[in-house]
Amino acid sequence: MNQTTAPGTLNMEENIMFRKEDWIFGLISIIIGGFVLFSTQSLLRVQNMTDPAGPAALPRIIAVVMIIIGVIHVFFSLLKIKNCRVLGQAGGRAAGMLKPVFMIVAASIVFIFCLDILGYPIAMLLLIIAVMSFAGVRDIKKLAMTSVITTAVLFAAFFYGLNVNLPLGIFERFF
């Protein structure tokens, strides 16, 4: 909160929908959307009689939406940065905000590579703990409970509810 505003009120900069640092979110959204589009190229050839759209339709739609949202965020945050520089305001803390983003991206990459070895339950548990830690959560009880419950709910929803064949890794013999 700006010190020149009264308590309970917002100054003009806080009231605007886009912030200067949103280019980071936009760039990550564009990268992930592009990666999904690239990764689902091979699924375009798969034909399924029960699903005429094919297995690539939903991921590709979500990827395109992510790219559009990313472009919007990058555009408006760059516009905001330009306006702030014109008004003489400082550029911001964007560089300091990149560290958690890169850490979460790195944790996600490790998660992808560990799926086959450790299996979804353990890899997802570790990913959730890592992301929460990067977000500043230090309470061990919260980390444990949130990661275990979230992993169990997601596993049950995908494995049993949606019949998705998840990589089970070391748990293969139990399922």
mmCIF file with all atom_site columns, C-alpha atoms in Angstrom:
data_model
loop_
_atom_site.group_PDB
_atom_site.id
_atom_site.type_symbol
_atom_site.label_atom_id
_atom_site.label_alt_id
_atom_site.label_comp_id
_atom_site.label_asym_id
_atom_site.label_entity_id
_atom_site.label_seq_id
_atom_site.pdbx_PDB_ins_code
_atom_site.Cartn_x
_atom_site.Cartn_y
_atom_site.Cartn_z
_atom_site.occupancy
_atom_site.B_iso_or_equiv
_atom_site.pdbx_formal_charge
_atom_site.auth_seq_id
_atom_site.auth_comp_id
_atom_site.auth_asym_id
_atom_site.auth_atom_id
_atom_site.pdbx_PDB_model_num
ATOM 1   C CA . MET A 1 1   ? 0.000   0.000   0.000   1.00 0.00 ? 1   MET A CA 1
ATOM 2   C CA . ASN A 1 2   ? 1.299   3.423   -0.847  1.00 0.00 ? 2   ASN A CA 1
ATOM 3   C CA . GLN A 1 3   ? 1.921   5.608   2.188   1.00 0.00 ? 3   GLN A CA 1
ATOM 4   C CA . THR A 1 4   ? 0.177   8.583   0.592   1.00 0.00 ? 4   THR A CA 1
ATOM 5   C CA . THR A 1 5   ? -3.197  6.844   0.488   1.00 0.00 ? 5   THR A CA 1
ATOM 6   C CA . ALA A 1 6   ? -5.586  6.566   3.379   1.00 0.00 ? 6   ALA A CA 1
ATOM 7   C CA . PRO A 1 7   ? -6.045  3.149   5.005   1.00 0.00 ? 7   PRO A CA 1
ATOM 8   C CA . GLY A 1 8   ? -8.658  1.076   3.210   1.00 0.00 ? 8   GLY A CA 1
ATOM 9   C CA . THR A 1 9   ? -8.297  2.930   -0.080  1.00 0.00 ? 9   THR A CA 1
ATOM 10  C CA . LEU A 1 10  ? -6.349  1.992   -3.173  1.00 0.00 ? 10  LEU A CA 1
ATOM 11  C CA . ASN A 1 11  ? -4.127  4.275   -5.150  1.00 0.00 ? 11  ASN A CA 1
ATOM 12  C CA . MET A 1 12  ? -4.455  4.358   -8.933  1.00 0.00 ? 12  MET A CA 1
ATOM 13  C CA . GLU A 1 13  ? -1.602  1.916   -9.601  1.00 0.00 ? 13  GLU A CA 1
ATOM 14  C CA . GLU A 1 14  ? -3.046  -0.779  -7.299  1.00 0.00 ? 14  GLU A CA 1
ATOM 15  C CA . ASN A 1 15  ? -6.484  -0.449  -8.857  1.00 0.00 ? 15  ASN A CA 1
ATOM 16  C CA . ILE A 1 16  ? -5.317  -1.337  -12.381 1.00 0.00 ? 16  ILE A CA 1
ATOM 17  C CA . MET A 1 17  ? -5.859  -4.922  -13.546 1.00 0.00 ? 17  MET A CA 1
ATOM 18  C CA . PHE A 1 18  ? -2.343  -5.483  -14.934 1.00 0.00 ? 18  PHE A CA 1
ATOM 19  C CA . ARG A 1 19  ? 0.910   -4.897  -13.068 1.00 0.00 ? 19  ARG A CA 1
ATOM 20  C CA . LYS A 1 20  ? 4.375   -4.175  -14.410 1.00 0.00 ? 20  LYS A CA 1
ATOM 21  C CA . GLU A 1 21  ? 5.603   -7.634  -13.355 1.00 0.00 ? 21  GLU A CA 1
ATOM 22  C CA . ASP A 1 22  ? 2.893   -9.522  -15.283 1.00 0.00 ? 22  ASP A CA 1
ATOM 23  C CA . TRP A 1 23  ? 5.234   -9.979  -18.251 1.00 0.00 ? 23  TRP A CA 1
ATOM 24  C CA . ILE A 1 24  ? 6.842   -12.816 -16.273 1.00 0.00 ? 24  ILE A CA 1
ATOM 25  C CA . PHE A 1 25  ? 3.541   -14.674 -15.986 1.00 0.00 ? 25  PHE A CA 1
ATOM 26  C CA . GLY A 1 26  ? 2.781   -13.924 -19.630 1.00 0.00 ? 26  GLY A CA 1
ATOM 27  C CA . LEU A 1 27  ? 6.118   -15.222 -20.846 1.00 0.00 ? 27  LEU A CA 1
ATOM 28  C CA . ILE A 1 28  ? 5.810   -18.431 -18.823 1.00 0.00 ? 28  ILE A CA 1
ATOM 29  C CA . SER A 1 29  ? 2.249   -18.909 -20.093 1.00 0.00 ? 29  SER A CA 1
ATOM 30  C CA . ILE A 1 30  ? 3.422   -18.509 -23.702 1.00 0.00 ? 30  ILE A CA 1
ATOM 31  C CA . ILE A 1 31  ? 6.313   -20.948 -23.184 1.00 0.00 ? 31  ILE A CA 1
ATOM 32  C CA . ILE A 1 32  ? 4.136   -23.620 -21.552 1.00 0.00 ? 32  ILE A CA 1
ATOM 33  C CA . GLY A 1 33  ? 1.409   -23.195 -24.182 1.00 0.00 ? 33  GLY A CA 1
ATOM 34  C CA . GLY A 1 34  ? 3.973   -23.511 -26.965 1.00 0.00 ? 34  GLY A CA 1
ATOM 35  C CA . PHE A 1 35  ? 5.494   -26.585 -25.341 1.00 0.00 ? 35  PHE A CA 1
ATOM 36  C CA . VAL A 1 36  ? 2.071   -28.251 -25.116 1.00 0.00 ? 36  VAL A CA 1
ATOM 37  C CA . LEU A 1 37  ? 1.297   -27.428 -28.746 1.00 0.00 ? 37  LEU A CA 1
ATOM 38  C CA . PHE A 1 38  ? 4.637   -28.884 -29.799 1.00 0.00 ? 38  PHE A CA 1
ATOM 39  C CA . SER A 1 39  ? 4.244   -31.960 -27.565 1.00 0.00 ? 39  SER A CA 1
ATOM 40  C CA . THR A 1 40  ? 0.785   -32.823 -28.866 1.00 0.00 ? 40  THR A CA 1
ATOM 41  C CA . GLN A 1 41  ? 1.782   -32.850 -32.551 1.00 0.00 ? 41  GLN A CA 1
ATOM 42  C CA . SER A 1 42  ? 2.072   -36.633 -32.533 1.00 0.00 ? 42  SER A CA 1
ATOM 43  C CA . LEU A 1 43  ? -1.425  -36.976 -31.045 1.00 0.00 ? 43  LEU A CA 1
ATOM 44  C CA . LEU A 1 44  ? -2.966  -35.294 -34.074 1.00 0.00 ? 44  LEU A CA 1
ATOM 45  C CA . ARG A 1 45  ? -2.550  -38.517 -36.073 1.00 0.00 ? 45  ARG A CA 1
ATOM 46  C CA . VAL A 1 46  ? -4.415  -40.640 -33.495 1.00 0.00 ? 46  VAL A CA 1
ATOM 47  C CA . GLN A 1 47  ? -7.982  -41.384 -34.551 1.00 0.00 ? 47  GLN A CA 1
ATOM 48  C CA . ASN A 1 48  ? -10.589 -42.486 -32.057 1.00 0.00 ? 48  ASN A CA 1
ATOM 49  C CA . MET A 1 49  ? -14.081 -43.549 -33.073 1.00 0.00 ? 49  MET A CA 1
ATOM 50  C CA . THR A 1 50  ? -15.607 -42.559 -29.714 1.00 0.00 ? 50  THR A CA 1
ATOM 51  C CA . ASP A 1 51  ? -13.942 -39.138 -29.685 1.00 0.00 ? 51  ASP A CA 1
ATOM 52  C CA . PRO A 1 52  ? -13.964 -37.510 -33.121 1.00 0.00 ? 52  PRO A CA 1
ATOM 53  C CA . ALA A 1 53  ? -11.906 -34.545 -31.889 1.00 0.00 ? 53  ALA A CA 1
ATOM 54  C CA . GLY A 1 54  ? -9.099  -36.882 -30.831 1.00 0.00 ? 54  GLY A CA 1
ATOM 55  C CA . PRO A 1 55  ? -6.893  -36.912 -27.764 1.00 0.00 ? 55  PRO A CA 1
ATOM 56  C CA . ALA A 1 56  ? -5.045  -33.728 -28.780 1.00 0.00 ? 56  ALA A CA 1
ATOM 57  C CA . ALA A 1 57  ? -8.090  -31.446 -28.956 1.00 0.00 ? 57  ALA A CA 1
ATOM 58  C CA . LEU A 1 58  ? -8.446  -30.398 -25.317 1.00 0.00 ? 58  LEU A CA 1
ATOM 59  C CA . PRO A 1 59  ? -4.716  -29.934 -24.568 1.00 0.00 ? 59  PRO A CA 1
ATOM 60  C CA . ARG A 1 60  ? -4.304  -27.907 -27.750 1.00 0.00 ? 60  ARG A CA 1
ATOM 61  C CA . ILE A 1 61  ? -7.307  -25.692 -26.962 1.00 0.00 ? 61  ILE A CA 1
ATOM 62  C CA . ILE A 1 62  ? -5.956  -25.039 -23.462 1.00 0.00 ? 62  ILE A CA 1
ATOM 63  C CA . ALA A 1 63  ? -2.492  -24.337 -24.901 1.00 0.00 ? 63  ALA A CA 1
ATOM 64  C CA . VAL A 1 64  ? -3.865  -21.783 -27.363 1.00 0.00 ? 64  VAL A CA 1
ATOM 65  C CA . VAL A 1 65  ? -5.816  -20.079 -24.573 1.00 0.00 ? 65  VAL A CA 1
ATOM 66  C CA . MET A 1 66  ? -2.639  -20.000 -22.447 1.00 0.00 ? 66  MET A CA 1
ATOM 67  C CA . ILE A 1 67  ? -0.706  -18.402 -25.307 1.00 0.00 ? 67  ILE A CA 1
ATOM 68  C CA . ILE A 1 68  ? -3.426  -15.781 -25.827 1.00 0.00 ? 68  ILE A CA 1
ATOM 69  C CA . ILE A 1 69  ? -3.526  -14.973 -22.104 1.00 0.00 ? 69  ILE A CA 1
ATOM 70  C CA . GLY A 1 70  ? 0.271   -14.787 -22.074 1.00 0.00 ? 70  GLY A CA 1
ATOM 71  C CA . VAL A 1 71  ? 0.371   -12.386 -25.018 1.00 0.00 ? 71  VAL A CA 1
ATOM 72  C CA . ILE A 1 72  ? -2.234  -10.171 -23.341 1.00 0.00 ? 72  ILE A CA 1
ATOM 73  C CA . HIS A 1 73  ? -0.245  -10.100 -20.090 1.00 0.00 ? 73  HIS A CA 1
ATOM 74  C CA . VAL A 1 74  ? 3.040   -9.346  -21.855 1.00 0.00 ? 74  VAL A CA 1
ATOM 75  C CA . PHE A 1 75  ? 1.468   -6.586  -23.950 1.00 0.00 ? 75  PHE A CA 1
ATOM 76  C CA . PHE A 1 76  ? -0.268  -4.803  -21.077 1.00 0.00 ? 76  PHE A CA 1
ATOM 77  C CA . SER A 1 77  ? 2.638   -5.163  -18.660 1.00 0.00 ? 77  SER A CA 1
ATOM 78  C CA . LEU A 1 78  ? 5.045   -3.721  -21.252 1.00 0.00 ? 78  LEU A CA 1
ATOM 79  C CA . LEU A 1 79  ? 2.577   -0.893  -21.790 1.00 0.00 ? 79  LEU A CA 1
ATOM 80  C CA . LYS A 1 80  ? 2.471   -0.349  -18.023 1.00 0.00 ? 80  LYS A CA 1
ATOM 81  C CA . ILE A 1 81  ? 6.287   -0.369  -17.794 1.00 0.00 ? 81  ILE A CA 1
ATOM 82  C CA . LYS A 1 82  ? 6.452   2.180   -20.619 1.00 0.00 ? 82  LYS A CA 1
ATOM 83  C CA . ASN A 1 83  ? 3.909   4.399   -18.874 1.00 0.00 ? 83  ASN A CA 1
ATOM 84  C CA . CYS A 1 84  ? 5.806   4.168   -15.584 1.00 0.00 ? 84  CYS A CA 1
ATOM 85  C CA . ARG A 1 85  ? 9.069   5.157   -17.253 1.00 0.00 ? 85  ARG A CA 1
ATOM 86  C CA . VAL A 1 86  ? 7.355   8.084   -18.950 1.00 0.00 ? 86  VAL A CA 1
ATOM 87  C CA . LEU A 1 87  ? 6.058   9.199   -15.560 1.00 0.00 ? 87  LEU A CA 1
ATOM 88  C CA . GLY A 1 88  ? 9.531   8.750   -14.048 1.00 0.00 ? 88  GLY A CA 1
ATOM 89  C CA . GLN A 1 89  ? 8.750   5.807   -11.780 1.00 0.00 ? 89  GLN A CA 1
ATOM 90  C CA . ALA A 1 90  ? 11.283  3.071   -11.063 1.00 0.00 ? 90  ALA A CA 1
ATOM 91  C CA . GLY A 1 91  ? 11.292  -0.061  -13.211 1.00 0.00 ? 91  GLY A CA 1
ATOM 92  C CA . GLY A 1 92  ? 10.394  -2.414  -10.345 1.00 0.00 ? 92  GLY A CA 1
ATOM 93  C CA . ARG A 1 93  ? 11.510  -5.644  -8.774  1.00 0.00 ? 93  ARG A CA 1
ATOM 94  C CA . ALA A 1 94  ? 11.006  -7.894  -11.805 1.00 0.00 ? 94  ALA A CA 1
ATOM 95  C CA . ALA A 1 95  ? 14.481  -9.441  -11.651 1.00 0.00 ? 95  ALA A CA 1
ATOM 96  C CA . GLY A 1 96  ? 14.025  -10.492 -8.020  1.00 0.00 ? 96  GLY A CA 1
ATOM 97  C CA . MET A 1 97  ? 10.677  -12.047 -8.839  1.00 0.00 ? 97  MET A CA 1
ATOM 98  C CA . LEU A 1 98  ? 12.200  -14.346 -11.453 1.00 0.00 ? 98  LEU A CA 1
ATOM 99  C CA . LYS A 1 99  ? 14.018  -16.593 -8.987  1.00 0.00 ? 99  LYS A CA 1
ATOM 100 C CA . PRO A 1 100 ? 10.891  -18.377 -7.631  1.00 0.00 ? 100 PRO A CA 1
ATOM 101 C CA . VAL A 1 101 ? 9.522   -18.688 -11.161 1.00 0.00 ? 101 VAL A CA 1
ATOM 102 C CA . PHE A 1 102 ? 12.700  -20.363 -12.398 1.00 0.00 ? 102 PHE A CA 1
ATOM 103 C CA . MET A 1 103 ? 12.749  -22.607 -9.334  1.00 0.00 ? 103 MET A CA 1
ATOM 104 C CA . ILE A 1 104 ? 9.164   -23.736 -9.985  1.00 0.00 ? 104 ILE A CA 1
ATOM 105 C CA . VAL A 1 105 ? 9.927   -24.360 -13.668 1.00 0.00 ? 105 VAL A CA 1
ATOM 106 C CA . ALA A 1 106 ? 13.017  -26.374 -12.661 1.00 0.00 ? 106 ALA A CA 1
ATOM 107 C CA . ALA A 1 107 ? 10.963  -28.380 -10.150 1.00 0.00 ? 107 ALA A CA 1
ATOM 108 C CA . SER A 1 108 ? 8.375   -29.086 -12.864 1.00 0.00 ? 108 SER A CA 1
ATOM 109 C CA . ILE A 1 109 ? 11.080  -30.326 -15.236 1.00 0.00 ? 109 ILE A CA 1
ATOM 110 C CA . VAL A 1 110 ? 12.488  -32.608 -12.520 1.00 0.00 ? 110 VAL A CA 1
ATOM 111 C CA . PHE A 1 111 ? 8.913   -33.808 -11.868 1.00 0.00 ? 111 PHE A CA 1
ATOM 112 C CA . ILE A 1 112 ? 8.484   -34.770 -15.536 1.00 0.00 ? 112 ILE A CA 1
ATOM 113 C CA . PHE A 1 113 ? 11.748  -36.714 -15.610 1.00 0.00 ? 113 PHE A CA 1
ATOM 114 C CA . CYS A 1 114 ? 11.021  -38.480 -12.299 1.00 0.00 ? 114 CYS A CA 1
ATOM 115 C CA . LEU A 1 115 ? 7.509   -39.634 -13.260 1.00 0.00 ? 115 LEU A CA 1
ATOM 116 C CA . ASP A 1 116 ? 8.591   -42.939 -14.790 1.00 0.00 ? 116 ASP A CA 1
ATOM 117 C CA . ILE A 1 117 ? 11.101  -43.757 -12.058 1.00 0.00 ? 117 ILE A CA 1
ATOM 118 C CA . LEU A 1 118 ? 9.286   -42.654 -8.896  1.00 0.00 ? 118 LEU A CA 1
ATOM 119 C CA . GLY A 1 119 ? 5.743   -42.750 -10.208 1.00 0.00 ? 119 GLY A CA 1
ATOM 120 C CA . TYR A 1 120 ? 3.036   -40.120 -10.093 1.00 0.00 ? 120 TYR A CA 1
ATOM 121 C CA . PRO A 1 121 ? 2.222   -40.363 -6.357  1.00 0.00 ? 121 PRO A CA 1
ATOM 122 C CA . ILE A 1 122 ? 5.753   -39.682 -5.105  1.00 0.00 ? 122 ILE A CA 1
ATOM 123 C CA . ALA A 1 123 ? 6.728   -37.252 -7.882  1.00 0.00 ? 123 ALA A CA 1
ATOM 124 C CA . MET A 1 124 ? 3.563   -35.168 -7.386  1.00 0.00 ? 124 MET A CA 1
ATOM 125 C CA . LEU A 1 125 ? 4.048   -35.151 -3.619  1.00 0.00 ? 125 LEU A CA 1
ATOM 126 C CA . LEU A 1 126 ? 7.594   -33.821 -4.045  1.00 0.00 ? 126 LEU A CA 1
ATOM 127 C CA . LEU A 1 127 ? 6.485   -31.260 -6.657  1.00 0.00 ? 127 LEU A CA 1
ATOM 128 C CA . ILE A 1 128 ? 3.802   -29.846 -4.365  1.00 0.00 ? 128 ILE A CA 1
ATOM 129 C CA . ILE A 1 129 ? 6.265   -29.612 -1.462  1.00 0.00 ? 129 ILE A CA 1
ATOM 130 C CA . ALA A 1 130 ? 8.796   -27.861 -3.715  1.00 0.00 ? 130 ALA A CA 1
ATOM 131 C CA . VAL A 1 131 ? 6.298   -25.346 -5.112  1.00 0.00 ? 131 VAL A CA 1
ATOM 132 C CA . MET A 1 132 ? 4.917   -24.547 -1.668  1.00 0.00 ? 132 MET A CA 1
ATOM 133 C CA . SER A 1 133 ? 8.458   -24.097 -0.347  1.00 0.00 ? 133 SER A CA 1
ATOM 134 C CA . PHE A 1 134 ? 9.325   -21.733 -3.194  1.00 0.00 ? 134 PHE A CA 1
ATOM 135 C CA . ALA A 1 135 ? 6.129   -19.815 -2.388  1.00 0.00 ? 135 ALA A CA 1
ATOM 136 C CA . GLY A 1 136 ? 7.392   -19.289 1.160   1.00 0.00 ? 136 GLY A CA 1
ATOM 137 C CA . VAL A 1 137 ? 5.529   -21.958 3.139   1.00 0.00 ? 137 VAL A CA 1
ATOM 138 C CA . ARG A 1 138 ? 7.835   -23.233 5.891   1.00 0.00 ? 138 ARG A CA 1
ATOM 139 C CA . ASP A 1 139 ? 5.396   -25.024 8.204   1.00 0.00 ? 139 ASP A CA 1
ATOM 140 C CA . ILE A 1 140 ? 6.237   -28.748 7.935   1.00 0.00 ? 140 ILE A CA 1
ATOM 141 C CA . LYS A 1 141 ? 2.755   -29.792 9.016   1.00 0.00 ? 141 LYS A CA 1
ATOM 142 C CA . LYS A 1 142 ? 1.116   -27.662 6.291   1.00 0.00 ? 142 LYS A CA 1
ATOM 143 C CA . LEU A 1 143 ? 3.578   -28.909 3.678   1.00 0.00 ? 143 LEU A CA 1
ATOM 144 C CA . ALA A 1 144 ? 2.952   -32.542 4.596   1.00 0.00 ? 144 ALA A CA 1
ATOM 145 C CA . MET A 1 145 ? -0.829  -32.345 4.890   1.00 0.00 ? 145 MET A CA 1
ATOM 146 C CA . THR A 1 146 ? -1.359  -30.279 1.764   1.00 0.00 ? 146 THR A CA 1
ATOM 147 C CA . SER A 1 147 ? 0.948   -32.358 -0.395  1.00 0.00 ? 147 SER A CA 1
ATOM 148 C CA . VAL A 1 148 ? -0.434  -35.723 0.776   1.00 0.00 ? 148 VAL A CA 1
ATOM 149 C CA . ILE A 1 149 ? -4.102  -34.711 0.512   1.00 0.00 ? 149 ILE A CA 1
ATOM 150 C CA . THR A 1 150 ? -3.678  -32.968 -2.850  1.00 0.00 ? 150 THR A CA 1
ATOM 151 C CA . THR A 1 151 ? -1.706  -35.874 -4.291  1.00 0.00 ? 151 THR A CA 1
ATOM 152 C CA . ALA A 1 152 ? -4.286  -38.393 -3.060  1.00 0.00 ? 152 ALA A CA 1
ATOM 153 C CA . VAL A 1 153 ? -7.219  -36.409 -4.454  1.00 0.00 ? 153 VAL A CA 1
ATOM 154 C CA . LEU A 1 154 ? -5.529  -35.856 -7.834  1.00 0.00 ? 154 LEU A CA 1
ATOM 155 C CA . PHE A 1 155 ? -4.442  -39.491 -8.050  1.00 0.00 ? 155 PHE A CA 1
ATOM 156 C CA . ALA A 1 156 ? -7.940  -40.764 -7.232  1.00 0.00 ? 156 ALA A CA 1
ATOM 157 C CA . ALA A 1 157 ? -9.552  -38.335 -9.685  1.00 0.00 ? 157 ALA A CA 1
ATOM 158 C CA . PHE A 1 158 ? -7.285  -39.258 -12.592 1.00 0.00 ? 158 PHE A CA 1
ATOM 159 C CA . PHE A 1 159 ? -6.604  -42.941 -11.903 1.00 0.00 ? 159 PHE A CA 1
ATOM 160 C CA . TYR A 1 160 ? -10.023 -44.071 -10.704 1.00 0.00 ? 160 TYR A CA 1
ATOM 161 C CA . GLY A 1 161 ? -12.416 -41.314 -11.794 1.00 0.00 ? 161 GLY A CA 1
ATOM 162 C CA . LEU A 1 162 ? -11.082 -40.649 -15.285 1.00 0.00 ? 162 LEU A CA 1
ATOM 163 C CA . ASN A 1 163 ? -9.334  -44.012 -15.853 1.00 0.00 ? 163 ASN A CA 1
ATOM 164 C CA . VAL A 1 164 ? -6.076  -42.327 -16.846 1.00 0.00 ? 164 VAL A CA 1
ATOM 165 C CA . ASN A 1 165 ? -3.054  -44.627 -16.876 1.00 0.00 ? 165 ASN A CA 1
ATOM 166 C CA . LEU A 1 166 ? -0.644  -42.749 -14.646 1.00 0.00 ? 166 LEU A CA 1
ATOM 167 C CA . PRO A 1 167 ? 2.992   -43.773 -14.334 1.00 0.00 ? 167 PRO A CA 1
ATOM 168 C CA . LEU A 1 168 ? 3.183   -45.653 -11.057 1.00 0.00 ? 168 LEU A CA 1
ATOM 169 C CA . GLY A 1 169 ? 6.932   -46.215 -10.845 1.00 0.00 ? 169 GLY A CA 1
ATOM 170 C CA . ILE A 1 170 ? 7.755   -48.149 -7.698  1.00 0.00 ? 170 ILE A CA 1
ATOM 171 C CA . PHE A 1 171 ? 4.028   -48.588 -6.929  1.00 0.00 ? 171 PHE A CA 1
ATOM 172 C CA . GLU A 1 172 ? 3.417   -50.584 -10.143 1.00 0.00 ? 172 GLU A CA 1
ATOM 173 C CA . ARG A 1 173 ? 3.075   -53.914 -8.310  1.00 0.00 ? 173 ARG A CA 1
ATOM 174 C CA . PHE A 1 174 ? 0.291   -52.539 -6.060  1.00 0.00 ? 174 PHE A CA 1
ATOM 175 C CA . PHE A 1 175 ? -2.077  -51.460 -8.848  1.00 0.00 ? 175 PHE A CA 1
#
